[in-house]
Coordinates of C-alpha atoms in Angstrom, one line a residue:
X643 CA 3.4 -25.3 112.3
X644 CA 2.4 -26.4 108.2
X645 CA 1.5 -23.2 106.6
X646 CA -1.6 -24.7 106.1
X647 CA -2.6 -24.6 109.5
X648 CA -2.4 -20.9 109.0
X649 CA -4.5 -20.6 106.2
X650 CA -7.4 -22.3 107.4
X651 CA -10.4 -20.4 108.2
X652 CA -12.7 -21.7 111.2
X653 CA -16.6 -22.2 110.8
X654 CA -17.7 -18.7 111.5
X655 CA -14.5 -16.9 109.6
X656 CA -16.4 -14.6 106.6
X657 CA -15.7 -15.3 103.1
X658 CA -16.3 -11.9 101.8
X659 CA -17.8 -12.2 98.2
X660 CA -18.8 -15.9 98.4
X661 CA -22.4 -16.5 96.2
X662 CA -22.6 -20.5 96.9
X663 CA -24.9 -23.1 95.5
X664 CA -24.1 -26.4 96.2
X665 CA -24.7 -30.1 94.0
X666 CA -25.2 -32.7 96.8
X667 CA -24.6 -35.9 94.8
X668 CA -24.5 -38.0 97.8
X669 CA -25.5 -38.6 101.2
X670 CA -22.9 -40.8 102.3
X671 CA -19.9 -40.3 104.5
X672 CA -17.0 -42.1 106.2
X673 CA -18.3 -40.5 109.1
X674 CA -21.3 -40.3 111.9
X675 CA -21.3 -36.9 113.3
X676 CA -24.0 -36.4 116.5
X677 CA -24.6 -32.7 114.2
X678 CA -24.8 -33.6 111.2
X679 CA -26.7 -30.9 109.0
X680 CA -27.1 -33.5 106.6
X681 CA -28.2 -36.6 108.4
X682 CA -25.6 -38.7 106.5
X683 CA -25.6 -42.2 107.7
X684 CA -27.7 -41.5 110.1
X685 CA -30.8 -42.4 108.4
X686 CA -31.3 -45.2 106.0
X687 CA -28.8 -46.1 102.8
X688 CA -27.6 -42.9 101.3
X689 CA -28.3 -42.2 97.9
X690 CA -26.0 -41.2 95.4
X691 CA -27.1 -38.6 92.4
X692 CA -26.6 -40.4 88.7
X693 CA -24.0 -39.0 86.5
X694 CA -27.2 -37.8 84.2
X695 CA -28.6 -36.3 87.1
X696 CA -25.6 -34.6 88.3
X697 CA -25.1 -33.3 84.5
X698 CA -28.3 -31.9 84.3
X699 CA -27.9 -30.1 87.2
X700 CA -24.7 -28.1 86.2
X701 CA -26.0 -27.7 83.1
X702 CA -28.1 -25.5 84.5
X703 CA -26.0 -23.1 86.2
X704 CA -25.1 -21.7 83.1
X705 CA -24.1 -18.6 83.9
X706 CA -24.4 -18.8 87.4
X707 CA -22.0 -15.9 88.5
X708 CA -20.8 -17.9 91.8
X709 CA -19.6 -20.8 93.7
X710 CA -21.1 -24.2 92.3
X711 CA -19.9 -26.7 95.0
X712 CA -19.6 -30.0 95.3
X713 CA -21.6 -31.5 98.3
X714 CA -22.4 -34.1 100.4
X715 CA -22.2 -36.5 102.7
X716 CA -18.6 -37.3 101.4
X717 CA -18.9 -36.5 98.2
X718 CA -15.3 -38.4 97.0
X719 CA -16.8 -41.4 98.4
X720 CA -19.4 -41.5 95.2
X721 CA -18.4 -44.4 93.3
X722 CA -18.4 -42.3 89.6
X723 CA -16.5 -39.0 91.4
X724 CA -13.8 -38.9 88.5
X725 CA -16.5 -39.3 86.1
X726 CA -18.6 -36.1 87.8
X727 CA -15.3 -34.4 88.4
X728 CA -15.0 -34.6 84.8
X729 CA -18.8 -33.5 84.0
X730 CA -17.9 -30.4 86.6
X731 CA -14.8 -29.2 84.5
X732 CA -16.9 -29.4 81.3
X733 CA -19.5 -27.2 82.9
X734 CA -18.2 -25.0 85.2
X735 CA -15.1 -22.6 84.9
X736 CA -12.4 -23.5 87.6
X737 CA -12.6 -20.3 89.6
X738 CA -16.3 -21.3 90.5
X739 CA -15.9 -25.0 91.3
X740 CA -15.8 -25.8 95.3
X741 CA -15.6 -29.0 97.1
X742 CA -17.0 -29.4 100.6
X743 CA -15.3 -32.4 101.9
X744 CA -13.0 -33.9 104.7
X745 CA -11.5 -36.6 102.9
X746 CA -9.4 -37.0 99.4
X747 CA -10.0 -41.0 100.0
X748 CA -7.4 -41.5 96.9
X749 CA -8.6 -38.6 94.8
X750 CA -6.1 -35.9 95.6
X751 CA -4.8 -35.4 91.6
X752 CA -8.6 -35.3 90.1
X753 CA -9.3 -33.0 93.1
X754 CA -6.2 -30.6 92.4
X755 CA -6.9 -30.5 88.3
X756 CA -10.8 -29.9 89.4
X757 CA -11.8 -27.5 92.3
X758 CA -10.6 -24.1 93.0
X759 CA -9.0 -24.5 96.9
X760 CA -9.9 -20.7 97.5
X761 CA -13.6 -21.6 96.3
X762 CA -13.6 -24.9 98.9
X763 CA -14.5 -25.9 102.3
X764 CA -12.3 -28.7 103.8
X765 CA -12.9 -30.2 107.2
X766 CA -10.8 -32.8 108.0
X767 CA -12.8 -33.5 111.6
X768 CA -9.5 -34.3 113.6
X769 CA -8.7 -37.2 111.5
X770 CA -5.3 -37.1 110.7
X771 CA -5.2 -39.7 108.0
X772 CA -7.4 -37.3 106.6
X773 CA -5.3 -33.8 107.2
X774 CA -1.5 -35.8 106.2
X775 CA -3.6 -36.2 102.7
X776 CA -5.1 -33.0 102.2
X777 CA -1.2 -31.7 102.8
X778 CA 0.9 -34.9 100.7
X779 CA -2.3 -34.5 97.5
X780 CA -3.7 -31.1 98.0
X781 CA -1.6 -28.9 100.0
X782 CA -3.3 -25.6 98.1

């Protein structure tokens, strides 16, 4: 078994200490899940939050003592993620940056020099495409 099979933490697991507010910059996703909390693509064209936008919002976190994550959809499937990965690390100190996601989709290094793993939620939804490059890019 990968060790990081045994690290992963199911849906319901606690995260003792976890204060989380999360920066959906887009609702799009590679996927179509029936349950989707956030409708994405299941209604209309997703929209994707401007690099302005998404500065503005970080900027005012200041000082926010917990978890700012990154949210979506799929958020690594914004077409400017590098640039707001690079917006984030300006902003936020790295043992509060998160990422929910369940793809890399060819961001695994601005991914690894960006978010805390400890401080992210990664779902790869049985894809696994999706799980051989969490463990080649981002095995943390």
């Amino acid at each position: 078994m990968h060790p990081a099979i045994l690290k992963m933490k199911g849906p319901g697991d606690r995260r003792a200490g976890w204060l989380v507010l999360q920066v959906m910059i887009t609702r799009a996703c590679s996927e179509s899940c029936f349950g989707c909390t956030q409708g994405s693509n299941l209604a209309g064209k997703p929209a994707m939050m401007t690099l302005d936008e998404f500065e503005t919002a970080v900027k005012s976190l200041d000082g926010f003592p917990g978890v700012v994550g990154l949210f979506g959809g799929q958020p690594t499937l914004h077409p400017k993620f590098p640039e707001i990965c690079e917006v984030f690390r300006a902003h936020v100190p790295r043992e509060n940056r998160g990422l929910w996601t369940n793809a890399l989709n060819g961001h695994g290094a601005v991914c690894r020099d960006t978010f805390n793993p400890e401080r992210s939620n990664i779902n790869v939804h049985t894809r696994q495409a999706n799980y051989d490059e969490f463990a080649r890019d981002w095995p943390e």
